Short mmCIF file of C-alpha atoms and ligand atoms in Angstrom, two decimals:
data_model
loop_
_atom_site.label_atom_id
_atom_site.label_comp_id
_atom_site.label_asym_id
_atom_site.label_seq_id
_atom_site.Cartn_x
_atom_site.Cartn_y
_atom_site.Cartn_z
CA UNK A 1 24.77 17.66 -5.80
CA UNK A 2 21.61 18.27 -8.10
CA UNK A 3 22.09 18.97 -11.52
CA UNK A 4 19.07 21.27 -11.41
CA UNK A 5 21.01 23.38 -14.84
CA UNK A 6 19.95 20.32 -16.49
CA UNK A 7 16.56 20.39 -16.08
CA UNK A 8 14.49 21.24 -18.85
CA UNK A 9 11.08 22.25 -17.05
CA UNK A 10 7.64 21.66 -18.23
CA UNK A 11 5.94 24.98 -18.21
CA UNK A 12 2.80 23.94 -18.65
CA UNK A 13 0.00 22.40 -16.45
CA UNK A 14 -0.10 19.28 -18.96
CA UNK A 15 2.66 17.42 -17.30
CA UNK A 16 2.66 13.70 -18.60
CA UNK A 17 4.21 12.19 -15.78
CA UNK A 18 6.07 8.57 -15.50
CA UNK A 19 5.77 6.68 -12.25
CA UNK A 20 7.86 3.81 -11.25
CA UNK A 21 7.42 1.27 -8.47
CA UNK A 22 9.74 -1.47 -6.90
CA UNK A 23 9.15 -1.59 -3.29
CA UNK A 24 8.53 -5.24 -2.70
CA UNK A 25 7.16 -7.75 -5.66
CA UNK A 26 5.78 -5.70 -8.02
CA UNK A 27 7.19 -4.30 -11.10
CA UNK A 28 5.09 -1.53 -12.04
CA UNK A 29 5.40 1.80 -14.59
CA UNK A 30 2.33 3.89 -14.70
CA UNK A 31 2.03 7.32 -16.90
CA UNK A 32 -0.10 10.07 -15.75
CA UNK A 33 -1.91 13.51 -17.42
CA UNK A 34 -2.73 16.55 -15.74
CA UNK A 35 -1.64 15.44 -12.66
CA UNK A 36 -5.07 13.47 -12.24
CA UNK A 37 -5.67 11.15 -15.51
CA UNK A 38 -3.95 7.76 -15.72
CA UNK A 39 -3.24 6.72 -19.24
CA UNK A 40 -1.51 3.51 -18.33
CA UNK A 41 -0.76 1.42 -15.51
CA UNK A 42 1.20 -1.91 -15.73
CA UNK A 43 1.46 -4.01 -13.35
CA UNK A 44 3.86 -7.20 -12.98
CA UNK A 45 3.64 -9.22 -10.61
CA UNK A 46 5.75 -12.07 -8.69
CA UNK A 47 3.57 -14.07 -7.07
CA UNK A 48 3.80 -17.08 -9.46
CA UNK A 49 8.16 -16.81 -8.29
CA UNK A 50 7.26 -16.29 -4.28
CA UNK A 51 3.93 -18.40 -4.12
CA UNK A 52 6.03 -21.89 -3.14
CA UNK A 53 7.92 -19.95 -0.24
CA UNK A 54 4.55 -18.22 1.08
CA UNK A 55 5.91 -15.22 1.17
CA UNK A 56 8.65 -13.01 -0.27
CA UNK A 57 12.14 -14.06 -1.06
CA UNK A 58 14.02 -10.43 -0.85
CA UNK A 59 16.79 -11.66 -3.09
CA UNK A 60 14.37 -13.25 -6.21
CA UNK A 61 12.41 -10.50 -5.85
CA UNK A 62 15.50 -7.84 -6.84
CA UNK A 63 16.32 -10.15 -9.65
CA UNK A 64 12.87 -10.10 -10.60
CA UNK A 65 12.93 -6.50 -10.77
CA UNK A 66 15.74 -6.24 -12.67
CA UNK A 67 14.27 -8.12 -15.34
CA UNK A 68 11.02 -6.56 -15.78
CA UNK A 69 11.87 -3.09 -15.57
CA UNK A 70 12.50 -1.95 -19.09
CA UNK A 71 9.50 -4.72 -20.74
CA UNK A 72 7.45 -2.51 -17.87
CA UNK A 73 8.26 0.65 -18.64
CA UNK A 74 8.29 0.25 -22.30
CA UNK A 75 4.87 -1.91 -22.08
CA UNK A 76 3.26 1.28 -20.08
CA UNK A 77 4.76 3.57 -22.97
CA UNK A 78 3.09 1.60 -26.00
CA UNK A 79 -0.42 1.48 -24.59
CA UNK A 80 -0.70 4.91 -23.95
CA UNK A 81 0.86 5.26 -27.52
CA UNK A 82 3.29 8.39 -25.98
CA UNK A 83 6.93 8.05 -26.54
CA UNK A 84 9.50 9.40 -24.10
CA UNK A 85 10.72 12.37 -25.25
CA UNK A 86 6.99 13.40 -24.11
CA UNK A 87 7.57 12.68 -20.88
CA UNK A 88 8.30 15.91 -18.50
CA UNK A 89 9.15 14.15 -15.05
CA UNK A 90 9.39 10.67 -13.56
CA UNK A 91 8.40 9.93 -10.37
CA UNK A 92 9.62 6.68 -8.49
CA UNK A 93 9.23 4.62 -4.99
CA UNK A 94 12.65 6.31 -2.53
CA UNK A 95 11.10 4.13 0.18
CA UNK A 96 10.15 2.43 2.64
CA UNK A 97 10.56 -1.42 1.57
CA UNK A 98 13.12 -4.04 0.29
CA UNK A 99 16.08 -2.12 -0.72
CA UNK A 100 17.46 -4.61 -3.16
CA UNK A 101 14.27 -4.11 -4.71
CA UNK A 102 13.98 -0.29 -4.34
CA UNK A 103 17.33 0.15 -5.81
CA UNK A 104 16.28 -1.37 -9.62
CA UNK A 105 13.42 1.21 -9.67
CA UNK A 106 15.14 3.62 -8.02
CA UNK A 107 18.40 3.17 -10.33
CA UNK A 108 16.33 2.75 -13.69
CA UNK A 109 14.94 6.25 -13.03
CA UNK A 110 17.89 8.09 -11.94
CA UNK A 111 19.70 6.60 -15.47
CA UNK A 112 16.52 7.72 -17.48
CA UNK A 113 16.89 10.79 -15.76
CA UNK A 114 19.81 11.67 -16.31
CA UNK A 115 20.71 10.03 -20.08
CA UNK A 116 17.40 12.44 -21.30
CA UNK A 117 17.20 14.60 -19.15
CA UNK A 118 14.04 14.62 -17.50
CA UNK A 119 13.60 15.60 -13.83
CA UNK A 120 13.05 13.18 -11.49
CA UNK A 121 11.53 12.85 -7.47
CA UNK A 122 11.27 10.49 -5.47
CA UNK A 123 8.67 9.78 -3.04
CA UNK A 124 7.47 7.60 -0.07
CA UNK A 125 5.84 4.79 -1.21
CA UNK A 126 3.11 4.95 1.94
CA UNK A 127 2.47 8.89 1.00
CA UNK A 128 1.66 6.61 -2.54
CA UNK A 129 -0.86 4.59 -0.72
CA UNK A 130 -2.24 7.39 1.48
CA UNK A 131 -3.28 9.96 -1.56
CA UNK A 132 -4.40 6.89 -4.08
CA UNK A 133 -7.82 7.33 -3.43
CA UNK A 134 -7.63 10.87 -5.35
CA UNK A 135 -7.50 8.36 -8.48
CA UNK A 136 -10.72 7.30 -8.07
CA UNK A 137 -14.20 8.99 -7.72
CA UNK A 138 -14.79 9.62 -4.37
CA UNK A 139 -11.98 11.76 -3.62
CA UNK A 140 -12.10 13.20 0.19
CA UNK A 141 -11.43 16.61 1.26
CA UNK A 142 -8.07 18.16 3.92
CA UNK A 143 -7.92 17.11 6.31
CA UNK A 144 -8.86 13.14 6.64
CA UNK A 145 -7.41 10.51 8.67
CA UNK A 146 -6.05 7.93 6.56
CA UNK A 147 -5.80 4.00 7.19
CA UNK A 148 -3.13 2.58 5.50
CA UNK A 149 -2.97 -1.59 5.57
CA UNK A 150 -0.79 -2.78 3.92
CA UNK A 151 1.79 -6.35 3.77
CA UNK A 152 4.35 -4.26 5.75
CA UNK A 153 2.20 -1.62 7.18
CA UNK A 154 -0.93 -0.69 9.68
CA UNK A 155 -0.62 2.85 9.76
CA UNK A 156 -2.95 5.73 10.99
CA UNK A 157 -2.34 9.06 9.07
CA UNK A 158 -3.85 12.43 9.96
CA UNK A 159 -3.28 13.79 6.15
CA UNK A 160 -3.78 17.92 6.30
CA UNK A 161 -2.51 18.18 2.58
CA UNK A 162 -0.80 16.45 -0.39
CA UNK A 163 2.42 16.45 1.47
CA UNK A 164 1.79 16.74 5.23
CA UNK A 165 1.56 13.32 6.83
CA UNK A 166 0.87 13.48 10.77
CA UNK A 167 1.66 9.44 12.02
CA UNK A 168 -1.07 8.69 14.78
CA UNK A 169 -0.85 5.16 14.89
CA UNK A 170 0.91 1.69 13.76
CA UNK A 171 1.55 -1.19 14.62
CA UNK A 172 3.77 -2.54 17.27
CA UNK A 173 4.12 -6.04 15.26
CA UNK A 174 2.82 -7.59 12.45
CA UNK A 175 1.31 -5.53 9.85
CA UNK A 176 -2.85 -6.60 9.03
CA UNK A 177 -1.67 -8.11 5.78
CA UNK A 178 1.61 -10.28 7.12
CA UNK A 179 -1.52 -11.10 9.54
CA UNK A 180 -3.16 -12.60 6.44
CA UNK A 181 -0.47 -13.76 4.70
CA UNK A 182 0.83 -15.75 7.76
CA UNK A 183 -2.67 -17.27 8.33
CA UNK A 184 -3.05 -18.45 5.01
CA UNK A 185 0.45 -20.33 5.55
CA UNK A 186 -0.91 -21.77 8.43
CA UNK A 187 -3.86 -23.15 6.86
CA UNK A 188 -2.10 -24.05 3.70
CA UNK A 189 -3.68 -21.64 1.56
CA UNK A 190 -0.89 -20.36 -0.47
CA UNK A 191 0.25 -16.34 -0.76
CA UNK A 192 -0.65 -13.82 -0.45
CA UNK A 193 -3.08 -14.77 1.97
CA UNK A 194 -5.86 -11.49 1.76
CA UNK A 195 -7.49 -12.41 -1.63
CA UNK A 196 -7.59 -16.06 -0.51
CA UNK A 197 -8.99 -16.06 2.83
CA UNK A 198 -11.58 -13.10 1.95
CA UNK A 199 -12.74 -15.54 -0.69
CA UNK A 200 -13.32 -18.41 2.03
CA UNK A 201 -14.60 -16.54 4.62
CA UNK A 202 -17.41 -15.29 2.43
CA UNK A 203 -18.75 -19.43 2.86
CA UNK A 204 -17.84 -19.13 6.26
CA UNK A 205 -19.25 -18.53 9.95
CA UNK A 206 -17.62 -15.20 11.55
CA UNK A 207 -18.45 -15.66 15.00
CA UNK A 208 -17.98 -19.72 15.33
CA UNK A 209 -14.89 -18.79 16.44
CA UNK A 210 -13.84 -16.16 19.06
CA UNK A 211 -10.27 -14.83 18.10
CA UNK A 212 -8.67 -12.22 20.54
CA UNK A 213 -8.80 -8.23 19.33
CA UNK A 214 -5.78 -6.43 20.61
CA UNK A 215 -7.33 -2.90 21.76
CA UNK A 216 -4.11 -2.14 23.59
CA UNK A 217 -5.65 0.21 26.09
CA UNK A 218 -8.29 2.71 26.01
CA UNK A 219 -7.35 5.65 23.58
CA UNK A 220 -4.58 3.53 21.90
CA UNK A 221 -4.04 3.85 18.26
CA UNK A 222 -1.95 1.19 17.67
CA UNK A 223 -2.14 -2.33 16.37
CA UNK A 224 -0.99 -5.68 17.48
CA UNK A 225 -1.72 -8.42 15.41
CA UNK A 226 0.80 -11.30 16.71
CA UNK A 227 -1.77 -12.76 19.17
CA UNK A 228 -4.13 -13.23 16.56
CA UNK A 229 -1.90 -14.93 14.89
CA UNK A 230 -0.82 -17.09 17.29
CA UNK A 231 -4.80 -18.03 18.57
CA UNK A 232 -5.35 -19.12 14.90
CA UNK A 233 -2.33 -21.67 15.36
CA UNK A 234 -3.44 -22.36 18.35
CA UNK A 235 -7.00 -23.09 17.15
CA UNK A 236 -5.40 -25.10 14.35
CA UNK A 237 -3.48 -27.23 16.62
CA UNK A 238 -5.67 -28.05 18.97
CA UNK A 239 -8.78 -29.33 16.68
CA UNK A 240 -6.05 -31.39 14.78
CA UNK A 241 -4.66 -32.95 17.46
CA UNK A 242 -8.14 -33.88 18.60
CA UNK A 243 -8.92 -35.34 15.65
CA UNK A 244 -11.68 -33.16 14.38
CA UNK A 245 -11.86 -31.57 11.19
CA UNK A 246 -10.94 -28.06 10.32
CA UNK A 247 -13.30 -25.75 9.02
CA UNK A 248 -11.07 -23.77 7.19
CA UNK A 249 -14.36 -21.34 5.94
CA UNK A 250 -14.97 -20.47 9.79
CA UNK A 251 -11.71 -19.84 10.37
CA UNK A 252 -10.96 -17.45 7.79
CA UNK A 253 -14.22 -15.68 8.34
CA UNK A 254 -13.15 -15.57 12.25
CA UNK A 255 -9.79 -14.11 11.89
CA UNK A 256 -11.14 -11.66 9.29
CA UNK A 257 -13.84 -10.07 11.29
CA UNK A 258 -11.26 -9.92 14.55
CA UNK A 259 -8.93 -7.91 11.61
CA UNK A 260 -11.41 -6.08 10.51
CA UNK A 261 -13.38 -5.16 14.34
CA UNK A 262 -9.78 -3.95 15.05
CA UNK A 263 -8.95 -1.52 12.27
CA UNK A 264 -12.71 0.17 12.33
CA UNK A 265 -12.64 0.56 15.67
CA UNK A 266 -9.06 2.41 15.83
CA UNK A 267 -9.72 4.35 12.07
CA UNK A 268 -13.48 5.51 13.80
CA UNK A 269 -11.49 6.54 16.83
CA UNK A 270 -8.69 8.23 15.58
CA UNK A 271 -11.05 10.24 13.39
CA UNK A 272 -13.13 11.15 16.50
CA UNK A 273 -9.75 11.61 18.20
CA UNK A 274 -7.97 14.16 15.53
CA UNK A 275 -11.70 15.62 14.75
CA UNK A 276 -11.97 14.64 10.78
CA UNK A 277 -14.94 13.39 9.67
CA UNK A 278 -13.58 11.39 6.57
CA UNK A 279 -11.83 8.33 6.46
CA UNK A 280 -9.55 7.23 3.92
CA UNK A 281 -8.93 3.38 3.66
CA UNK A 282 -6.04 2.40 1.74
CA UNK A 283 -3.19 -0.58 1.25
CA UNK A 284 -3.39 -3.53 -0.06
CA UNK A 285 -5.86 -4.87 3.01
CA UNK A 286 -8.54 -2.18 2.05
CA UNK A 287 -9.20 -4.43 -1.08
CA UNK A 288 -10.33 -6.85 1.58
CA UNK A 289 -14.68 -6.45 0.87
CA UNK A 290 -16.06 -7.06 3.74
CA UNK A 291 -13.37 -4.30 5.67
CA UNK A 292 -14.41 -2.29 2.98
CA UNK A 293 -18.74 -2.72 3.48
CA UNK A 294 -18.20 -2.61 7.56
CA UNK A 295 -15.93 0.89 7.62
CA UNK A 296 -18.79 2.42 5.35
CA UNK A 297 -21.64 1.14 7.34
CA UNK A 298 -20.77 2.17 11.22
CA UNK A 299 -18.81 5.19 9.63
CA UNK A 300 -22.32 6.01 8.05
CA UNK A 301 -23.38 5.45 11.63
CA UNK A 302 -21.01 8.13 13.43
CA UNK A 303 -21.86 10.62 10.77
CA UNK A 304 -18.14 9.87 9.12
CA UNK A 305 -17.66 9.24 6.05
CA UNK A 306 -15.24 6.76 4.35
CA UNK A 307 -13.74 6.91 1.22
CA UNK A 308 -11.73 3.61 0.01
CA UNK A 309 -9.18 4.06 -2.33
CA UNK A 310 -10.19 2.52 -5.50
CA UNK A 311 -9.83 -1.26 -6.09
CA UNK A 312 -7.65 -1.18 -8.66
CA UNK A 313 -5.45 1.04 -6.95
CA UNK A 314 -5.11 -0.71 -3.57
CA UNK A 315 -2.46 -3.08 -3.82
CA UNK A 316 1.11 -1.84 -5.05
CA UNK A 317 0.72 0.00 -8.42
CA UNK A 318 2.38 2.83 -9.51
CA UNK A 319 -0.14 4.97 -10.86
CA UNK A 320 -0.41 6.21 -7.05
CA UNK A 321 3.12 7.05 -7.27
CA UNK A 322 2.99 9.22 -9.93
CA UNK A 323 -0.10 10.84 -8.45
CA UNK A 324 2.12 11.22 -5.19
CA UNK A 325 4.68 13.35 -6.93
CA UNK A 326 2.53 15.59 -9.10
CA UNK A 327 1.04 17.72 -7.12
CA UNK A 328 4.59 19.56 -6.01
CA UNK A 329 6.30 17.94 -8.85
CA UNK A 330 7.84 21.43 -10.10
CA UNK A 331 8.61 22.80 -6.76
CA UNK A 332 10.63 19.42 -5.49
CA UNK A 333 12.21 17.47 -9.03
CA UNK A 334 15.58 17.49 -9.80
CA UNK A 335 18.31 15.66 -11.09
CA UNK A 336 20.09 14.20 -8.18
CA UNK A 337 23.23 11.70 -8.81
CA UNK A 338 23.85 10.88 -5.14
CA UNK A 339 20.01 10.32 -4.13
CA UNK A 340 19.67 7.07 -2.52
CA UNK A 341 16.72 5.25 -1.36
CA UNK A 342 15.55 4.59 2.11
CA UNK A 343 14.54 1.12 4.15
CA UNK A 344 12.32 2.81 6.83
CA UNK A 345 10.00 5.92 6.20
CA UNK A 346 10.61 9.37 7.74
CA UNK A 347 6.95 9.89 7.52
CA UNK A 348 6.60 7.08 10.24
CA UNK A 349 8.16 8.71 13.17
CA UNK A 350 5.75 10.79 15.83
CA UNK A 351 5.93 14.17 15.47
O1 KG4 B 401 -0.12 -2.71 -0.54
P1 KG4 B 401 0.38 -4.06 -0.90
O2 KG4 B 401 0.20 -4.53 -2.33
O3 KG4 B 401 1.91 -4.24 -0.60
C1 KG4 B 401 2.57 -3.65 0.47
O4 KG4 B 401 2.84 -2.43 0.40
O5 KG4 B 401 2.81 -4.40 1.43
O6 KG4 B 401 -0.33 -5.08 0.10
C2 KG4 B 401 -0.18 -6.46 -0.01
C3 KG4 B 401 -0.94 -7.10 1.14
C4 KG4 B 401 -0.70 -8.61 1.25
O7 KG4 B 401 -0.35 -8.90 2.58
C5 KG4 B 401 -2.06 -9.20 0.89
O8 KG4 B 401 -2.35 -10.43 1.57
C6 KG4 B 401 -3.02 -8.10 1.32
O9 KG4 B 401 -2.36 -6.90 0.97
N1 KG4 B 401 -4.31 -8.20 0.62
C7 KG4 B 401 -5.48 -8.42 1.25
C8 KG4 B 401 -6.47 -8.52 0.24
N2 KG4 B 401 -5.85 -8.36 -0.97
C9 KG4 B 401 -4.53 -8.14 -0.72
N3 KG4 B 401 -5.77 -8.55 2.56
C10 KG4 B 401 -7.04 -8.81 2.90
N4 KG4 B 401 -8.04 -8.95 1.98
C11 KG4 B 401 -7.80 -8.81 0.66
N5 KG4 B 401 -8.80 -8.96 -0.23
ZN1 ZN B 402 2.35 -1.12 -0.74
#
């Protein structure tokens, strides 16, 4: 049942929209202009609450959500000095991702919604990731293949328009950043694991060590990143138990270039594959610099070029989930009492 009657529609282009994100461990509220112009973006995060576990507690990570949500929204409000009665439409994460977590977003915006009256959508938080590099300054043109890495994604996108998503490749097992984060628990870094070990491996030796790349067979788009994971414990173990000392710089700068060699190689070839000659990298992984300098320079190479989403808009963030719903924000917003979020995404199914 939508209670579309209720709807007061913007008629104008100069939709302020509110955007809403809970998927995992961040709280965030983000309001955008014209469909384009971010006049806030707030971003809480848990890290400090999942940091000792080294990695994130589902349950916490709700009850986190729960109470941030309103300082959040309200904080994101105040410093773009608009109130919400001039607010036309909220946007918020359906899915994929922790539902516990989904649910407080999800749930805040449906009660907004529906107390003031404002129309509402929902969206896929990877379709979030996918189109955040519009935010920045070197937007790309339809179509592009997108790379979305993410802590619970690798995912190859041929993107055709705002809202047309064609899956061409993922990963069979651990997503590039649980790859990170799981590394950096092995070597006692702390979480998450990307910032931390791209730091290190900047001091560090990338081809002291020779980690395995999983190409999966010639013309494969997918991603394995299990046995990468398990040579670096491996590699851990075995210089322990000999008594020699770990260079933790080397390894991080090993298992990052056998990361990154992986995701150019299948991003150049699914570009090739699909023929786009753009490249979007996007997730929380493309904040990772040196995946960031080696996409540009052999895209620059194969005449492709690559656009990363901006920096500030890599990891979770809800900005890009605002930007997500705008540009068919009239055509698809309603108020919708039964809508319920989702654990998997439909956009990650072949077609
Ligand atoms: O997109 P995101 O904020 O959340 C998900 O949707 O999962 O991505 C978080 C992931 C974490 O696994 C984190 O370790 C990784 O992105 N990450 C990085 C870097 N910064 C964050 N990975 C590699 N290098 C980085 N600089
Ligand atoms: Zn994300």
């Amino acid at each position: 049942m939508y209670l579309n009657h209720l709807i007061k529609l913007p008629t104008t282009s100069k939709m302020i929209l509110l955007g809403i994100e809970s998927s995992c461990d961040e709280t965030a509220a983000a309001l955008l202009a014209n469909g384009r112009n971010v006049l806030a973006s707030v971003i809480n995060s848990q890290i400090d609450v999942h940091a000792r576990y080294g990695g994130v507690v589902p349950e916490l990570a709700s009850r986190q959500h729960v109470r941030n949500i309103l300082p959040v929204v309200r904080e994101t409000l105040d410093q773009a000095g608009i109130t919400l009665d001039q607010v036309d439409g909220i946007v918020v994460t359906q899915g994929p991702g922790l539902v516990g977590c989904l649910l407080v977003g999800f749930s805040f915006a449906k009660a907004v919604s529906l107390v003031r009256r404002i129309p509402m959508l929902g969206v896929d938080h990877l379709a979030g990731h996918l189109l955040s590099v519009f935010l920045g300054d070197d937007p790309p043109e339809f179509p592009f293949v997108a790379m979305v890495a993410s802590g619970g994604h690798t995912s190859l996108f041929k993107v055709t328009s705002h809202t047309q998503f064609q899956l061409v490749g993922r990963t069979r097992d651990d997503a590039a950043g649980e790859a990170f984060d799981k590394v950096a628990k092995l070597l006692g870094l702390g979480y998450p694991g990307g910032p931390v070990i791209s730091r290190l491996a900047s001091d560090g030796d990338c081809e002291k060590i020779q980690f395995p790349r999983a190409r999966l067979g010639p013309g494969s788009l997918d991603f394995s990143f299990s046995g990468l994971k398990t040579a670096v414990a491996n590699h851990i173990h075995k210089t322990t138990e000999h008594g020699e000392s770990l260079n933790i710089p080397d390894v991080c700068a090993s298992f990052q270039e056998a990361v990154v060699d992986v995701i150019c190689e299948k991003s150049l070839e699914a570009a090739r594959m699909n023929q786009c000659d753009q490249i979007v990298l996007a997730g929380g992984v493309a904040a990772n610099p040196r995946l960031r300098l080696r996409l540009k320079e052999q895209g620059t190479q194969q005449g492709i070029s690559v656009h990363p989403a901006p920096l500030s808009y890599c990891t979770d963030n809800a900005a890009m989930i605002a930007y997500a719903g705008a540009n068919n924000f009239l055509a698809r917003a309603a108020i919708a009492p039964e809508s319920d979020v989702y654990s998997r995404s439909p956009i990650l199914t072949w077609s």
